[in-house]
mmCIF file of C-alpha atoms in Angstrom:
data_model
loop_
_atom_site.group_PDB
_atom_site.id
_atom_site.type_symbol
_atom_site.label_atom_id
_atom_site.label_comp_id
_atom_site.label_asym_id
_atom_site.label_seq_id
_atom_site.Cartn_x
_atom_site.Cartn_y
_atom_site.Cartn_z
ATOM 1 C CA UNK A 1418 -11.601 -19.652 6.503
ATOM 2 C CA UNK A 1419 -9.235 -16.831 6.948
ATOM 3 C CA UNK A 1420 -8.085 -15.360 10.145
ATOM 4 C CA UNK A 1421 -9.548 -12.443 11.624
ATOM 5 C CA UNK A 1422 -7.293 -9.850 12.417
ATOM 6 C CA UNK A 1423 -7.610 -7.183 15.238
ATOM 7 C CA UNK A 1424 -4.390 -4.906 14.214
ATOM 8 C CA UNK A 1425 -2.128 -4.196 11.731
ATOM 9 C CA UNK A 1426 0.481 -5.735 14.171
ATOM 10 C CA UNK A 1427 -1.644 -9.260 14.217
ATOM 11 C CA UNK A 1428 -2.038 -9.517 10.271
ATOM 12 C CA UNK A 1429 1.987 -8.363 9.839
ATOM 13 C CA UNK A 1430 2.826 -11.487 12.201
ATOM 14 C CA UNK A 1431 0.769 -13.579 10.267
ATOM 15 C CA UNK A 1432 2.618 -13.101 6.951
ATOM 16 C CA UNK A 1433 5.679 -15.407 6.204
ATOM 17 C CA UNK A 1434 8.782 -13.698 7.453
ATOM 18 C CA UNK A 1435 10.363 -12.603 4.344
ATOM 19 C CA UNK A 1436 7.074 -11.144 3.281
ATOM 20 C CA UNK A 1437 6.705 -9.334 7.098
ATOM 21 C CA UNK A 1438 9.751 -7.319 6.122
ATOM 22 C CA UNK A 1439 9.165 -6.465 3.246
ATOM 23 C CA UNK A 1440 5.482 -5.471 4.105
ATOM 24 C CA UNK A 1441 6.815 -4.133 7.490
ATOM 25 C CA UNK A 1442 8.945 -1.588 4.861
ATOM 26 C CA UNK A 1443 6.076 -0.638 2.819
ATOM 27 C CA UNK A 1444 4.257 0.240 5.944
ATOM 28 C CA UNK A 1445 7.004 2.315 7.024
ATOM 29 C CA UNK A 1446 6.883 4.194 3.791
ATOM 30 C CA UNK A 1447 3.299 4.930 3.618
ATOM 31 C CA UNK A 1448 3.134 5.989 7.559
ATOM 32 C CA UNK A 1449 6.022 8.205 6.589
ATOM 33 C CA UNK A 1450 4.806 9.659 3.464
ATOM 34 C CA UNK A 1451 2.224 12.449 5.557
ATOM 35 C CA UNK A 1452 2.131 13.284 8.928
ATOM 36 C CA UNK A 1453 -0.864 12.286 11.378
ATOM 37 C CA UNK A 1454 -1.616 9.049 9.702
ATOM 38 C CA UNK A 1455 -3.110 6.378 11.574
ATOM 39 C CA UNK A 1456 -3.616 2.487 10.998
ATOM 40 C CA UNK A 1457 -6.495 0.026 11.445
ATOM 41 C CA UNK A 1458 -7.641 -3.358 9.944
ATOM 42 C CA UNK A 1459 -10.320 -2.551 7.133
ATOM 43 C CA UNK A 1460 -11.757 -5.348 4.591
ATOM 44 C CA UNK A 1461 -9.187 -8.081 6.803
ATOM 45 C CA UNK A 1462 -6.318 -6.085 5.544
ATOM 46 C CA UNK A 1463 -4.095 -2.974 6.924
ATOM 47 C CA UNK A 1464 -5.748 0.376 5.801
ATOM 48 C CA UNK A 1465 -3.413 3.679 6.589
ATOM 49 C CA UNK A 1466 -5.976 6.813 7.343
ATOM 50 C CA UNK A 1467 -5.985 10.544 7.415
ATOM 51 C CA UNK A 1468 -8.234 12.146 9.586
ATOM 52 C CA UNK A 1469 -9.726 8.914 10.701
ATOM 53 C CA UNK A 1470 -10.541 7.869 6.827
ATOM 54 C CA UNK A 1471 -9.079 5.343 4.997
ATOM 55 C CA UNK A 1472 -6.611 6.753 2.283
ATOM 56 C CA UNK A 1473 -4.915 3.782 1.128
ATOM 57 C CA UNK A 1474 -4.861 -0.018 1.752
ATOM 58 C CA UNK A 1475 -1.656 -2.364 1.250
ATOM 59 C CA UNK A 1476 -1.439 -6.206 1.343
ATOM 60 C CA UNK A 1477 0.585 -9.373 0.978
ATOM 61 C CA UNK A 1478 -0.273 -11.958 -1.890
ATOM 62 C CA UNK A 1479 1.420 -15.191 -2.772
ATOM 63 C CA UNK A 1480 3.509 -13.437 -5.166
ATOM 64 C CA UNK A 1481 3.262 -9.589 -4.492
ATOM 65 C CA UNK A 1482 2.717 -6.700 -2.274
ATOM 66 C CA UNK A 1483 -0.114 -4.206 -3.080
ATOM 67 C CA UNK A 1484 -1.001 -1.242 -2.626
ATOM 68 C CA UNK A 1485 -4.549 0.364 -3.228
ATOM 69 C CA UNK A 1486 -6.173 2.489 -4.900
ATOM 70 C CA UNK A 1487 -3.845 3.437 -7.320
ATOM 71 C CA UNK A 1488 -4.476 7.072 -8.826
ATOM 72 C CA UNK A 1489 -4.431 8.382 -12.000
ATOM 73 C CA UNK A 1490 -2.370 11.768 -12.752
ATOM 74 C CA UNK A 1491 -0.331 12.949 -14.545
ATOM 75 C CA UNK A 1492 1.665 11.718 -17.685
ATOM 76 C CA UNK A 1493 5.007 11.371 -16.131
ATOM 77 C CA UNK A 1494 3.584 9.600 -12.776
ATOM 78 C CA UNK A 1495 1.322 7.280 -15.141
ATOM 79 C CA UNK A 1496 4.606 6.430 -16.808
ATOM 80 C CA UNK A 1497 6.467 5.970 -12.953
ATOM 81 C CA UNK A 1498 3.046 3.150 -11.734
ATOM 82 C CA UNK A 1499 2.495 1.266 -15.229
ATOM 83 C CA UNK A 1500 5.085 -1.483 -14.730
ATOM 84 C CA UNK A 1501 3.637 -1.872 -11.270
ATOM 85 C CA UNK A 1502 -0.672 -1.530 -12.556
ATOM 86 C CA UNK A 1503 -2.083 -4.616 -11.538
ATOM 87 C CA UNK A 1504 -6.013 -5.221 -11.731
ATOM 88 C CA UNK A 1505 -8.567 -3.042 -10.091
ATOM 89 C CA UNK A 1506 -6.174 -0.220 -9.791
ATOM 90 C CA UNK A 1507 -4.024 -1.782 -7.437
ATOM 91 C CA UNK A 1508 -0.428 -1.671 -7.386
ATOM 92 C CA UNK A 1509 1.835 -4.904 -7.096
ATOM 93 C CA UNK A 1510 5.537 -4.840 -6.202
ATOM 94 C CA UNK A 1511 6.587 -8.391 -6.487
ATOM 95 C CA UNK A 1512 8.376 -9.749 -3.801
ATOM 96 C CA UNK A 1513 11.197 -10.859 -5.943
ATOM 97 C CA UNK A 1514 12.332 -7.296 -6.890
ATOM 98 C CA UNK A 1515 13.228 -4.061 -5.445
ATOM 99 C CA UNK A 1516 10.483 -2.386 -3.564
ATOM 100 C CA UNK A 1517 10.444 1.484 -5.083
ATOM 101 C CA UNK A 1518 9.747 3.273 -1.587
ATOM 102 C CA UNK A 1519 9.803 6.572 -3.267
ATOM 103 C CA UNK A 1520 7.480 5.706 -5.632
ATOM 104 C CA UNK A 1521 5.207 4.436 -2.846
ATOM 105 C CA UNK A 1522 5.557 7.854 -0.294
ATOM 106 C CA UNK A 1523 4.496 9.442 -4.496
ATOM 107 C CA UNK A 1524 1.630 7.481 -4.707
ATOM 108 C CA UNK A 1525 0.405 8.334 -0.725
ATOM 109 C CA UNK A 1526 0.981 11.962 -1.793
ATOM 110 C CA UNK A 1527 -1.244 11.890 -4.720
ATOM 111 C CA UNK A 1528 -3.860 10.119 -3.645
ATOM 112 C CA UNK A 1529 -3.619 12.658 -0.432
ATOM 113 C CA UNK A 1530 -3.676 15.726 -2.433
ATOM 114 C CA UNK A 1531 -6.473 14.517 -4.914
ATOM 115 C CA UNK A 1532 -8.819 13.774 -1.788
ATOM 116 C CA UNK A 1533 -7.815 17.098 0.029
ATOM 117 C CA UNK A 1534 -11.280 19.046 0.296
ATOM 118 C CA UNK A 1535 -10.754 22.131 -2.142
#
């Protein structure tokens, strides 16, 4: 059975350390990406929130890093997340290539703006 984690901090140390930087980055980016964001453990995994809901979830796999949901937009952003489109709208940045930050702080934004009440 898999451990239960009580923070974000507990499931990062948990992670192999080449994967805890490398997730430890794409948490950075996210948290970045809008101000007032907070954190909190949701499904077993780390969930970033804005005004305490959850806007987007990121996690470490055996071969990846994901981040979740991915949105749909635009033609030119489309074009920026397919190489990365994994299943159930998740994104995966393998852990054997360069992790696009500012494609991740683009993603946060969308989804941010696209849940914004009108």
């Amino acid at each position: 059975m898999a451990a239960k984690f009580a923070s974000v901090d507990d499931y990062l140390d948990a992670l192999p350390a080449d994967q805890q930087e490398i997730t430890r980055a794409v948490r950075r980016t996210v948290l970045a990406a809008l101000p007032n964001t907070g954190e909190k453990i949701s499904y077993n995994i780390p969930a970033v929130t804005v005004g305490g809901k959850v806007l987007v979830y990121y996690a470490a796999w055996k071969k990846f890093v994901s981040l979740y949901p991915a949105p749909r937009a635009d033609d030119d952003f489309e074009r920026a997340v397919a190489p990365y489109r994994g299943a159930k709208d998740a994104l995966q940045f393998r852990w054997t290539e360069p992790i696009p930050h500012d494609l991740i702080t683009r993603v946060v934004r969308v989804l941010h703006e696209q849940r914004a009440p009108s």
